[in-house]
Amino acid sequence: APAPAVPGADEERIPLTPIRRLIAENMVKSATLIPQAWTTVEVDVSGLIQRRQAVRAEFQEREGINITYLPFVIKALAESLKENPLLNSSWGGDSIILKKRINIGVAMATSEGLMVPVIHNADTLSIA
């Protein structure tokens, strides 16, 4: 019979950086305190593709970078939140907290870990 495994012999523990600890704590908090829900919707984005193509060259010339689909998605999300304010809310334990401002965080993986820059008042901004 094989020898019993020594606890931790086939594992390595990597200490958490402060930012990774904060991310982990917030993920646990999110999963335990915030009601979870999801849905899937199929969307025809041919108009979005055409719009991006129409502004692509001018944007590249003006800004020096290629425009992606992300700014269009964020703009559509901001408009949707403005039209449906209940979606721009959070759980407050015994109440729902409606947010007055539309701030959208965009999660990005970096070499330092997950970063979430926030676009404040996104509904008041243009794509370019």
mmCIF file of C-alpha atoms in Angstrom:
data_model
loop_
_atom_site.group_PDB
_atom_site.id
_atom_site.type_symbol
_atom_site.label_atom_id
_atom_site.label_comp_id
_atom_site.label_asym_id
_atom_site.label_seq_id
_atom_site.Cartn_x
_atom_site.Cartn_y
_atom_site.Cartn_z
ATOM 1 C CA ALA A 1 0.000 0.000 0.000
ATOM 2 C CA PRO A 2 1.190 3.541 -0.688
ATOM 3 C CA ALA A 3 2.565 5.509 2.224
ATOM 4 C CA PRO A 4 0.098 7.944 3.798
ATOM 5 C CA ALA A 5 0.417 11.434 2.394
ATOM 6 C CA VAL A 6 2.149 13.983 4.554
ATOM 7 C CA PRO A 7 -0.213 16.943 5.037
ATOM 8 C CA GLY A 8 0.813 19.658 2.616
ATOM 9 C CA ALA A 9 3.492 17.589 0.871
ATOM 10 C CA ASP A 10 1.657 17.772 -2.456
ATOM 11 C CA GLU A 11 0.619 21.398 -2.016
ATOM 12 C CA GLU A 12 2.236 24.784 -1.797
ATOM 13 C CA ARG A 13 0.765 27.746 0.051
ATOM 14 C CA ILE A 14 1.290 31.148 -1.502
ATOM 15 C CA PRO A 15 0.664 34.060 0.855
ATOM 16 C CA LEU A 16 -1.965 36.499 -0.354
ATOM 17 C CA THR A 17 -0.992 39.998 -1.325
ATOM 18 C CA PRO A 18 -3.163 42.669 0.314
ATOM 19 C CA ILE A 19 -5.054 43.265 -2.938
ATOM 20 C CA ARG A 20 -5.736 39.558 -3.503
ATOM 21 C CA ARG A 21 -6.945 39.212 0.099
ATOM 22 C CA LEU A 22 -9.326 42.138 -0.454
ATOM 23 C CA ILE A 23 -10.585 40.612 -3.715
ATOM 24 C CA ALA A 24 -11.179 37.257 -2.006
ATOM 25 C CA GLU A 25 -12.975 38.864 0.948
ATOM 26 C CA ASN A 26 -15.224 40.873 -1.375
ATOM 27 C CA MET A 27 -16.025 37.804 -3.487
ATOM 28 C CA VAL A 28 -17.063 35.863 -0.369
ATOM 29 C CA LYS A 29 -19.104 38.845 0.837
ATOM 30 C CA SER A 30 -20.776 39.128 -2.566
ATOM 31 C CA ALA A 31 -21.646 35.429 -2.689
ATOM 32 C CA THR A 32 -23.044 35.337 0.860
ATOM 33 C CA LEU A 33 -24.803 38.703 1.240
ATOM 34 C CA ILE A 34 -26.036 39.624 -2.233
ATOM 35 C CA PRO A 35 -28.917 37.725 -3.863
ATOM 36 C CA GLN A 36 -27.561 35.923 -6.919
ATOM 37 C CA ALA A 37 -29.379 35.762 -10.255
ATOM 38 C CA TRP A 38 -28.496 35.425 -13.919
ATOM 39 C CA THR A 39 -30.137 35.313 -17.280
ATOM 40 C CA THR A 40 -29.116 34.752 -20.876
ATOM 41 C CA VAL A 41 -30.423 36.759 -23.806
ATOM 42 C CA GLU A 42 -29.458 36.438 -27.449
ATOM 43 C CA VAL A 43 -29.011 39.840 -29.079
ATOM 44 C CA ASP A 44 -28.637 40.897 -32.708
ATOM 45 C CA VAL A 45 -25.574 43.169 -32.684
ATOM 46 C CA SER A 46 -25.323 43.767 -36.427
ATOM 47 C CA GLY A 47 -26.197 47.458 -35.865
ATOM 48 C CA LEU A 48 -23.384 47.712 -33.311
ATOM 49 C CA ILE A 49 -20.927 46.152 -35.750
ATOM 50 C CA GLN A 50 -21.962 48.641 -38.454
ATOM 51 C CA ARG A 51 -21.726 51.607 -36.055
ATOM 52 C CA ARG A 52 -18.230 50.607 -34.920
ATOM 53 C CA GLN A 53 -17.097 50.209 -38.525
ATOM 54 C CA ALA A 54 -18.503 53.665 -39.354
ATOM 55 C CA VAL A 55 -16.477 55.444 -36.625
ATOM 56 C CA ARG A 56 -13.416 53.196 -36.550
ATOM 57 C CA ALA A 57 -11.076 55.073 -38.932
ATOM 58 C CA GLU A 58 -11.934 58.540 -37.592
ATOM 59 C CA PHE A 59 -11.493 57.338 -33.988
ATOM 60 C CA GLN A 60 -8.139 55.711 -34.835
ATOM 61 C CA GLU A 61 -6.916 58.922 -36.448
ATOM 62 C CA ARG A 62 -8.109 61.158 -33.603
ATOM 63 C CA GLU A 63 -7.199 58.979 -30.582
ATOM 64 C CA GLY A 64 -4.343 56.884 -31.952
ATOM 65 C CA ILE A 65 -5.912 53.612 -30.809
ATOM 66 C CA ASN A 66 -8.470 51.193 -32.202
ATOM 67 C CA ILE A 67 -12.000 51.449 -30.799
ATOM 68 C CA THR A 68 -13.321 48.184 -29.387
ATOM 69 C CA TYR A 69 -16.903 47.120 -28.720
ATOM 70 C CA LEU A 70 -16.547 47.805 -24.979
ATOM 71 C CA PRO A 71 -17.369 51.556 -25.066
ATOM 72 C CA PHE A 72 -20.567 50.800 -26.997
ATOM 73 C CA VAL A 73 -21.572 48.095 -24.507
ATOM 74 C CA ILE A 74 -20.891 50.402 -21.544
ATOM 75 C CA LYS A 75 -22.929 53.206 -23.153
ATOM 76 C CA ALA A 76 -25.848 50.821 -23.787
ATOM 77 C CA LEU A 77 -25.617 49.577 -20.190
ATOM 78 C CA ALA A 78 -25.616 53.136 -18.835
ATOM 79 C CA GLU A 79 -28.699 54.025 -20.882
ATOM 80 C CA SER A 80 -30.446 50.828 -19.758
ATOM 81 C CA LEU A 81 -29.741 51.622 -16.099
ATOM 82 C CA LYS A 82 -31.119 55.125 -16.604
ATOM 83 C CA GLU A 83 -34.322 53.703 -18.102
ATOM 84 C CA ASN A 84 -34.598 50.955 -15.442
ATOM 85 C CA PRO A 85 -33.449 52.497 -12.138
ATOM 86 C CA LEU A 86 -34.267 49.410 -10.060
ATOM 87 C CA LEU A 87 -31.427 47.619 -11.850
ATOM 88 C CA ASN A 88 -29.040 50.281 -10.517
ATOM 89 C CA SER A 89 -29.489 49.230 -6.913
ATOM 90 C CA SER A 90 -27.871 47.192 -4.182
ATOM 91 C CA TRP A 91 -29.039 45.016 -1.329
ATOM 92 C CA GLY A 92 -29.227 46.823 2.003
ATOM 93 C CA GLY A 93 -30.168 43.953 4.328
ATOM 94 C CA ASP A 94 -33.752 45.035 5.005
ATOM 95 C CA SER A 95 -34.115 47.362 2.016
ATOM 96 C CA ILE A 96 -33.105 47.979 -1.577
ATOM 97 C CA ILE A 97 -30.758 50.922 -2.084
ATOM 98 C CA LEU A 98 -31.447 52.793 -5.336
ATOM 99 C CA LYS A 99 -28.332 54.487 -6.647
ATOM 100 C CA LYS A 100 -28.799 58.066 -7.868
ATOM 101 C CA ARG A 101 -25.669 58.046 -10.039
ATOM 102 C CA ILE A 102 -24.744 55.564 -12.750
ATOM 103 C CA ASN A 103 -21.189 54.414 -12.049
ATOM 104 C CA ILE A 104 -19.971 51.372 -13.981
ATOM 105 C CA GLY A 105 -16.974 49.289 -12.925
ATOM 106 C CA VAL A 106 -15.083 47.331 -15.569
ATOM 107 C CA ALA A 107 -13.112 44.379 -14.181
ATOM 108 C CA MET A 108 -9.655 43.959 -15.711
ATOM 109 C CA ALA A 109 -7.017 41.328 -15.062
ATOM 110 C CA THR A 110 -3.574 42.841 -14.507
ATOM 111 C CA SER A 111 -0.228 41.465 -13.399
ATOM 112 C CA GLU A 112 -1.037 42.880 -9.941
ATOM 113 C CA GLY A 113 -4.393 41.095 -9.799
ATOM 114 C CA LEU A 114 -7.941 42.107 -10.597
ATOM 115 C CA MET A 115 -8.532 45.844 -10.927
ATOM 116 C CA VAL A 116 -11.931 47.497 -11.348
ATOM 117 C CA PRO A 117 -11.674 51.064 -12.630
ATOM 118 C CA VAL A 118 -14.978 52.907 -12.252
ATOM 119 C CA ILE A 119 -16.543 55.121 -14.913
ATOM 120 C CA HIS A 120 -18.375 57.729 -12.839
ATOM 121 C CA ASN A 121 -21.620 59.204 -14.192
ATOM 122 C CA ALA A 122 -21.346 56.924 -17.222
ATOM 123 C CA ASP A 123 -24.764 58.007 -18.490
ATOM 124 C CA THR A 124 -23.464 61.557 -19.025
ATOM 125 C CA LEU A 125 -20.439 60.547 -21.113
ATOM 126 C CA SER A 126 -20.089 59.990 -24.830
ATOM 127 C CA ILE A 127 -18.411 56.993 -26.447
ATOM 128 C CA ALA A 128 -15.593 59.126 -27.791
#
